[in-house]
């Protein structure tokens, strides 16, 4: 299906998306907290392996986190192994991750703001490549650009609404508050993605 710019527009208020996220998390916090802890530990381990860890292993892990939260929100799956499914699409994960960051870097050379805009422009590419594994990396980026046309500011404001949560997460000590704020943030982002698909009449 062709992704046409301007076709996707958020039809649900930010407060409603956050409510959907809270409902999805209700009674199931233990699994998402475990996944956040596992991701943190695996990321630390990857960081201990020069180049290979951060350049090669992190992209499929990032995709795996998107897959976990997508399936958690949409289908109610609690399978922690979903966070490693990004390795099933290893090449595509590498391509989307690093090509999007190259584009963001190039836009950032103009100024900080174009770089931020580019980061939101390509923010849905990982989810798109997972749901449409047959497409190319560049097509995933193009589709993300089309999906985010007219929606970048909406998602930016949604992200900004979590700033207070992230600040408060520091105070309990050892950043333990992030075990609650990060799942809430990630699930709300998935709710945003699904809402864009719903608004365009696409089957979830």
PDB file of C-alpha atoms in Angstrom:
ATOM      1  CA  UNK A   1       0.000   0.000   0.000  1.00  0.00           C
ATOM      2  CA  UNK A   2       1.348   3.441  -0.944  1.00  0.00           C
ATOM      3  CA  UNK A   3       2.114   5.788   1.926  1.00  0.00           C
ATOM      4  CA  UNK A   4       0.964   9.213   0.792  1.00  0.00           C
ATOM      5  CA  UNK A   5       2.117  12.326   2.714  1.00  0.00           C
ATOM      6  CA  UNK A   6      -0.784  14.012   4.466  1.00  0.00           C
ATOM      7  CA  UNK A   7      -2.851  10.857   4.659  1.00  0.00           C
ATOM      8  CA  UNK A   8      -1.936  10.148   8.260  1.00  0.00           C
ATOM      9  CA  UNK A   9      -3.252  12.510  10.926  1.00  0.00           C
ATOM     10  CA  UNK A  10      -3.664  11.839  14.614  1.00  0.00           C
ATOM     11  CA  UNK A  11      -7.367  11.635  15.428  1.00  0.00           C
ATOM     12  CA  UNK A  12      -7.029  11.014  19.172  1.00  0.00           C
ATOM     13  CA  UNK A  13      -6.031  13.550  21.802  1.00  0.00           C
ATOM     14  CA  UNK A  14      -2.681  13.108  23.543  1.00  0.00           C
ATOM     15  CA  UNK A  15      -4.432  12.511  26.887  1.00  0.00           C
ATOM     16  CA  UNK A  16      -6.443   9.694  25.317  1.00  0.00           C
ATOM     17  CA  UNK A  17      -3.321   8.038  23.907  1.00  0.00           C
ATOM     18  CA  UNK A  18      -1.706   8.160  27.339  1.00  0.00           C
ATOM     19  CA  UNK A  19      -4.873   6.699  28.833  1.00  0.00           C
ATOM     20  CA  UNK A  20      -4.740   3.847  26.309  1.00  0.00           C
ATOM     21  CA  UNK A  21      -1.131   3.238  27.306  1.00  0.00           C
ATOM     22  CA  UNK A  22      -1.988   3.142  31.006  1.00  0.00           C
ATOM     23  CA  UNK A  23      -4.817   0.691  30.343  1.00  0.00           C
ATOM     24  CA  UNK A  24      -2.466  -1.549  28.350  1.00  0.00           C
ATOM     25  CA  UNK A  25       0.039  -1.465  31.219  1.00  0.00           C
ATOM     26  CA  UNK A  26      -2.524  -1.985  33.974  1.00  0.00           C
ATOM     27  CA  UNK A  27      -1.786  -5.164  35.901  1.00  0.00           C
ATOM     28  CA  UNK A  28       1.137  -6.032  33.622  1.00  0.00           C
ATOM     29  CA  UNK A  29       3.916  -3.758  34.816  1.00  0.00           C
ATOM     30  CA  UNK A  30       6.185  -6.577  35.989  1.00  0.00           C
ATOM     31  CA  UNK A  31       6.885  -7.816  32.451  1.00  0.00           C
ATOM     32  CA  UNK A  32       7.699  -4.409  30.986  1.00  0.00           C
ATOM     33  CA  UNK A  33       9.906  -3.517  33.951  1.00  0.00           C
ATOM     34  CA  UNK A  34      11.788  -6.788  33.443  1.00  0.00           C
ATOM     35  CA  UNK A  35      12.256  -5.960  29.754  1.00  0.00           C
ATOM     36  CA  UNK A  36      13.566  -2.477  30.573  1.00  0.00           C
ATOM     37  CA  UNK A  37      16.070  -3.985  33.047  1.00  0.00           C
ATOM     38  CA  UNK A  38      17.141  -6.646  30.530  1.00  0.00           C
ATOM     39  CA  UNK A  39      17.606  -4.028  27.810  1.00  0.00           C
ATOM     40  CA  UNK A  40      19.707  -1.906  30.163  1.00  0.00           C
ATOM     41  CA  UNK A  41      21.913  -4.859  31.140  1.00  0.00           C
ATOM     42  CA  UNK A  42      22.348  -6.096  27.557  1.00  0.00           C
ATOM     43  CA  UNK A  43      23.143  -2.536  26.435  1.00  0.00           C
ATOM     44  CA  UNK A  44      25.842  -2.317  29.109  1.00  0.00           C
ATOM     45  CA  UNK A  45      27.271  -5.627  27.934  1.00  0.00           C
ATOM     46  CA  UNK A  46      27.260  -4.421  24.317  1.00  0.00           C
ATOM     47  CA  UNK A  47      29.062  -1.263  25.373  1.00  0.00           C
ATOM     48  CA  UNK A  48      31.889  -3.388  26.741  1.00  0.00           C
ATOM     49  CA  UNK A  49      32.560  -4.794  23.278  1.00  0.00           C
ATOM     50  CA  UNK A  50      34.267  -2.019  21.283  1.00  0.00           C
ATOM     51  CA  UNK A  51      32.628  -1.190  17.944  1.00  0.00           C
ATOM     52  CA  UNK A  52      30.893  -4.554  17.546  1.00  0.00           C
ATOM     53  CA  UNK A  53      28.629  -3.967  20.548  1.00  0.00           C
ATOM     54  CA  UNK A  54      27.461  -0.449  19.842  1.00  0.00           C
ATOM     55  CA  UNK A  55      27.566  -0.512  16.037  1.00  0.00           C
ATOM     56  CA  UNK A  56      26.362  -4.017  15.229  1.00  0.00           C
ATOM     57  CA  UNK A  57      24.438  -5.356  18.217  1.00  0.00           C
ATOM     58  CA  UNK A  58      22.516  -2.300  19.392  1.00  0.00           C
ATOM     59  CA  UNK A  59      20.396  -1.719  16.237  1.00  0.00           C
ATOM     60  CA  UNK A  60      18.624  -5.125  16.384  1.00  0.00           C
ATOM     61  CA  UNK A  61      18.140  -4.616  20.126  1.00  0.00           C
ATOM     62  CA  UNK A  62      16.491  -1.257  19.485  1.00  0.00           C
ATOM     63  CA  UNK A  63      14.249  -2.880  16.869  1.00  0.00           C
ATOM     64  CA  UNK A  64      13.523  -5.678  19.332  1.00  0.00           C
ATOM     65  CA  UNK A  65      12.305  -3.183  21.922  1.00  0.00           C
ATOM     66  CA  UNK A  66       9.939  -1.673  19.352  1.00  0.00           C
ATOM     67  CA  UNK A  67       8.685  -5.158  18.504  1.00  0.00           C
ATOM     68  CA  UNK A  68       8.148  -6.031  22.165  1.00  0.00           C
ATOM     69  CA  UNK A  69       6.153  -2.889  22.931  1.00  0.00           C
ATOM     70  CA  UNK A  70       4.159  -3.108  19.695  1.00  0.00           C
ATOM     71  CA  UNK A  71       3.069  -6.677  20.412  1.00  0.00           C
ATOM     72  CA  UNK A  72       2.551  -5.880  24.086  1.00  0.00           C
ATOM     73  CA  UNK A  73       0.232  -2.970  23.306  1.00  0.00           C
ATOM     74  CA  UNK A  74      -1.577  -4.355  20.280  1.00  0.00           C
ATOM     75  CA  UNK A  75      -1.895  -8.052  21.145  1.00  0.00           C
ATOM     76  CA  UNK A  76      -1.337  -8.136  24.902  1.00  0.00           C
ATOM     77  CA  UNK A  77       1.769 -10.337  24.568  1.00  0.00           C
ATOM     78  CA  UNK A  78       4.025 -10.586  27.625  1.00  0.00           C
ATOM     79  CA  UNK A  79       6.825 -12.589  25.977  1.00  0.00           C
ATOM     80  CA  UNK A  80      10.199 -11.157  26.988  1.00  0.00           C
ATOM     81  CA  UNK A  81      11.825 -13.028  24.103  1.00  0.00           C
ATOM     82  CA  UNK A  82      10.105 -10.584  21.724  1.00  0.00           C
ATOM     83  CA  UNK A  83      12.782  -8.047  22.610  1.00  0.00           C
ATOM     84  CA  UNK A  84      15.314 -10.201  20.732  1.00  0.00           C
ATOM     85  CA  UNK A  85      13.218 -10.614  17.571  1.00  0.00           C
ATOM     86  CA  UNK A  86      15.124  -7.729  16.010  1.00  0.00           C
ATOM     87  CA  UNK A  87      17.964 -10.189  15.378  1.00  0.00           C
ATOM     88  CA  UNK A  88      15.640 -12.054  12.994  1.00  0.00           C
ATOM     89  CA  UNK A  89      15.839  -8.937  10.797  1.00  0.00           C
ATOM     90  CA  UNK A  90      19.482  -8.197  11.507  1.00  0.00           C
ATOM     91  CA  UNK A  91      20.379  -6.601   8.159  1.00  0.00           C
ATOM     92  CA  UNK A  92      17.247  -4.462   7.942  1.00  0.00           C
ATOM     93  CA  UNK A  93      17.701  -3.349  11.563  1.00  0.00           C
ATOM     94  CA  UNK A  94      21.259  -2.220  10.853  1.00  0.00           C
ATOM     95  CA  UNK A  95      20.210  -0.444   7.681  1.00  0.00           C
ATOM     96  CA  UNK A  96      17.278   1.484   9.147  1.00  0.00           C
ATOM     97  CA  UNK A  97      19.146   2.373  12.330  1.00  0.00           C
ATOM     98  CA  UNK A  98      22.316   3.715  10.751  1.00  0.00           C
ATOM     99  CA  UNK A  99      20.884   5.218   7.557  1.00  0.00           C
ATOM    100  CA  UNK A 100      18.326   7.187   9.566  1.00  0.00           C
ATOM    101  CA  UNK A 101      21.072   8.404  11.876  1.00  0.00           C
ATOM    102  CA  UNK A 102      23.186   9.404   8.901  1.00  0.00           C
ATOM    103  CA  UNK A 103      20.306  11.507   7.554  1.00  0.00           C
ATOM    104  CA  UNK A 104      19.718  13.023  11.004  1.00  0.00           C
ATOM    105  CA  UNK A 105      23.423  13.849  11.302  1.00  0.00           C
ATOM    106  CA  UNK A 106      23.484  15.515   7.882  1.00  0.00           C
ATOM    107  CA  UNK A 107      20.428  17.618   8.738  1.00  0.00           C
ATOM    108  CA  UNK A 108      22.052  18.500  12.074  1.00  0.00           C
ATOM    109  CA  UNK A 109      24.982  20.025  10.193  1.00  0.00           C
ATOM    110  CA  UNK A 110      22.595  22.787   9.088  1.00  0.00           C
ATOM    111  CA  UNK A 111      21.420  23.444  12.644  1.00  0.00           C
ATOM    112  CA  UNK A 112      20.091  21.637  15.701  1.00  0.00           C
ATOM    113  CA  UNK A 113      16.407  22.118  14.850  1.00  0.00           C
ATOM    114  CA  UNK A 114      16.574  20.471  11.375  1.00  0.00           C
ATOM    115  CA  UNK A 115      18.261  17.513  13.046  1.00  0.00           C
ATOM    116  CA  UNK A 116      15.462  17.209  15.601  1.00  0.00           C
ATOM    117  CA  UNK A 117      12.849  17.455  12.837  1.00  0.00           C
ATOM    118  CA  UNK A 118      14.645  14.704  10.904  1.00  0.00           C
ATOM    119  CA  UNK A 119      14.686  12.462  13.979  1.00  0.00           C
ATOM    120  CA  UNK A 120      10.886  12.668  14.154  1.00  0.00           C
ATOM    121  CA  UNK A 121      10.579  12.299  10.403  1.00  0.00           C
ATOM    122  CA  UNK A 122      12.209   8.870  10.541  1.00  0.00           C
ATOM    123  CA  UNK A 123      10.917   7.868  13.991  1.00  0.00           C
ATOM    124  CA  UNK A 124       8.484   5.217  12.697  1.00  0.00           C
ATOM    125  CA  UNK A 125      10.883   3.452  10.331  1.00  0.00           C
ATOM    126  CA  UNK A 126      11.765   0.594  12.704  1.00  0.00           C
ATOM    127  CA  UNK A 127       8.105  -0.268  13.267  1.00  0.00           C
ATOM    128  CA  UNK A 128       7.411  -0.029   9.546  1.00  0.00           C
ATOM    129  CA  UNK A 129      10.286  -2.322   8.569  1.00  0.00           C
ATOM    130  CA  UNK A 130       9.091  -4.877  11.140  1.00  0.00           C
ATOM    131  CA  UNK A 131       5.532  -4.867   9.819  1.00  0.00           C
ATOM    132  CA  UNK A 132       6.634  -4.813   6.179  1.00  0.00           C
ATOM    133  CA  UNK A 133       9.879  -6.844   6.118  1.00  0.00           C
ATOM    134  CA  UNK A 134       9.667  -7.207   2.337  1.00  0.00           C
ATOM    135  CA  UNK A 135      10.371  -3.520   1.689  1.00  0.00           C
ATOM    136  CA  UNK A 136      13.798  -1.911   1.422  1.00  0.00           C
ATOM    137  CA  UNK A 137      15.462   0.193   4.095  1.00  0.00           C
ATOM    138  CA  UNK A 138      15.058   3.367   2.040  1.00  0.00           C
ATOM    139  CA  UNK A 139      11.373   2.580   1.483  1.00  0.00           C
ATOM    140  CA  UNK A 140      10.874   2.207   5.238  1.00  0.00           C
ATOM    141  CA  UNK A 141      12.405   5.654   5.736  1.00  0.00           C
ATOM    142  CA  UNK A 142      10.241   7.093   2.971  1.00  0.00           C
ATOM    143  CA  UNK A 143       7.110   5.617   4.504  1.00  0.00           C
ATOM    144  CA  UNK A 144       8.045   6.979   7.906  1.00  0.00           C
ATOM    145  CA  UNK A 145       8.504  10.412   6.344  1.00  0.00           C
ATOM    146  CA  UNK A 146       5.062  10.165   4.733  1.00  0.00           C
ATOM    147  CA  UNK A 147       3.442   8.960   7.956  1.00  0.00           C
ATOM    148  CA  UNK A 148       4.986  11.773   9.997  1.00  0.00           C
ATOM    149  CA  UNK A 149       4.082  14.518   7.519  1.00  0.00           C
ATOM    150  CA  UNK A 150       2.073  16.976   9.590  1.00  0.00           C
ATOM    151  CA  UNK A 151       2.516  14.854  12.741  1.00  0.00           C
ATOM    152  CA  UNK A 152       6.078  15.613  13.829  1.00  0.00           C
ATOM    153  CA  UNK A 153       5.077  18.462  16.145  1.00  0.00           C
ATOM    154  CA  UNK A 154       2.285  16.340  17.629  1.00  0.00           C
ATOM    155  CA  UNK A 155       4.715  13.573  18.580  1.00  0.00           C
ATOM    156  CA  UNK A 156       7.283  16.097  19.806  1.00  0.00           C
ATOM    157  CA  UNK A 157       4.723  17.625  22.182  1.00  0.00           C
ATOM    158  CA  UNK A 158       3.686  14.140  23.291  1.00  0.00           C
ATOM    159  CA  UNK A 159       7.315  13.319  24.088  1.00  0.00           C
ATOM    160  CA  UNK A 160       7.709  16.648  25.850  1.00  0.00           C
ATOM    161  CA  UNK A 161       4.768  15.779  28.111  1.00  0.00           C
ATOM    162  CA  UNK A 162       6.943  13.019  29.620  1.00  0.00           C
ATOM    163  CA  UNK A 163       9.711  15.437  30.614  1.00  0.00           C
ATOM    164  CA  UNK A 164       8.279  15.851  34.103  1.00  0.00           C
ATOM    165  CA  UNK A 165       8.085  12.077  34.498  1.00  0.00           C
ATOM    166  CA  UNK A 166      11.723  11.686  33.507  1.00  0.00           C
ATOM    167  CA  UNK A 167      12.854  14.455  35.872  1.00  0.00           C
ATOM    168  CA  UNK A 168      10.918  12.906  38.768  1.00  0.00           C
ATOM    169  CA  UNK A 169      12.371   9.501  37.886  1.00  0.00           C
ATOM    170  CA  UNK A 170      15.812  10.695  38.983  1.00  0.00           C
ATOM    171  CA  UNK A 171      14.837  11.623  42.535  1.00  0.00           C
ATOM    172  CA  UNK A 172      14.000   8.218  44.104  1.00  0.00           C
ATOM    173  CA  UNK A 173      17.683   7.352  43.654  1.00  0.00           C
ATOM    174  CA  UNK A 174      19.601   5.204  41.180  1.00  0.00           C
ATOM    175  CA  UNK A 175      17.161   6.327  38.471  1.00  0.00           C
ATOM    176  CA  UNK A 176      14.765   3.562  39.561  1.00  0.00           C
ATOM    177  CA  UNK A 177      11.806   5.741  38.565  1.00  0.00           C
ATOM    178  CA  UNK A 178      12.692   5.090  34.934  1.00  0.00           C
ATOM    179  CA  UNK A 179      11.421   1.538  35.387  1.00  0.00           C
ATOM    180  CA  UNK A 180       7.946   3.069  35.383  1.00  0.00           C
ATOM    181  CA  UNK A 181       8.333   6.139  33.192  1.00  0.00           C
ATOM    182  CA  UNK A 182      10.137   4.427  30.272  1.00  0.00           C
ATOM    183  CA  UNK A 183       7.484   1.714  29.720  1.00  0.00           C
ATOM    184  CA  UNK A 184       4.775   4.392  29.896  1.00  0.00           C
ATOM    185  CA  UNK A 185       6.672   6.465  27.322  1.00  0.00           C
ATOM    186  CA  UNK A 186       7.282   3.551  24.943  1.00  0.00           C
ATOM    187  CA  UNK A 187       3.727   2.223  25.067  1.00  0.00           C
ATOM    188  CA  UNK A 188       2.306   5.713  24.455  1.00  0.00           C
ATOM    189  CA  UNK A 189       4.531   6.006  21.388  1.00  0.00           C
ATOM    190  CA  UNK A 190       3.120   2.725  20.087  1.00  0.00           C
ATOM    191  CA  UNK A 191      -0.392   4.042  20.754  1.00  0.00           C
ATOM    192  CA  UNK A 192       0.518   7.082  18.645  1.00  0.00           C
ATOM    193  CA  UNK A 193       1.778   4.856  15.798  1.00  0.00           C
ATOM    194  CA  UNK A 194      -1.339   2.689  15.835  1.00  0.00           C
ATOM    195  CA  UNK A 195      -3.551   5.767  15.923  1.00  0.00           C
ATOM    196  CA  UNK A 196      -1.910   7.079  12.761  1.00  0.00           C
ATOM    197  CA  UNK A 197      -2.605   3.758  11.039  1.00  0.00           C
ATOM    198  CA  UNK A 198      -6.203   3.800  12.281  1.00  0.00           C
ATOM    199  CA  UNK A 199      -6.711   7.363  11.043  1.00  0.00           C
ATOM    200  CA  UNK A 200      -5.586   6.292   7.572  1.00  0.00           C
ATOM    201  CA  UNK A 201      -7.946   3.302   7.622  1.00  0.00           C
ATOM    202  CA  UNK A 202      -5.146   0.751   7.596  1.00  0.00           C
ATOM    203  CA  UNK A 203      -5.623  -2.685   9.146  1.00  0.00           C
ATOM    204  CA  UNK A 204      -3.685  -3.289  12.334  1.00  0.00           C
TER     205      UNK A 204
END
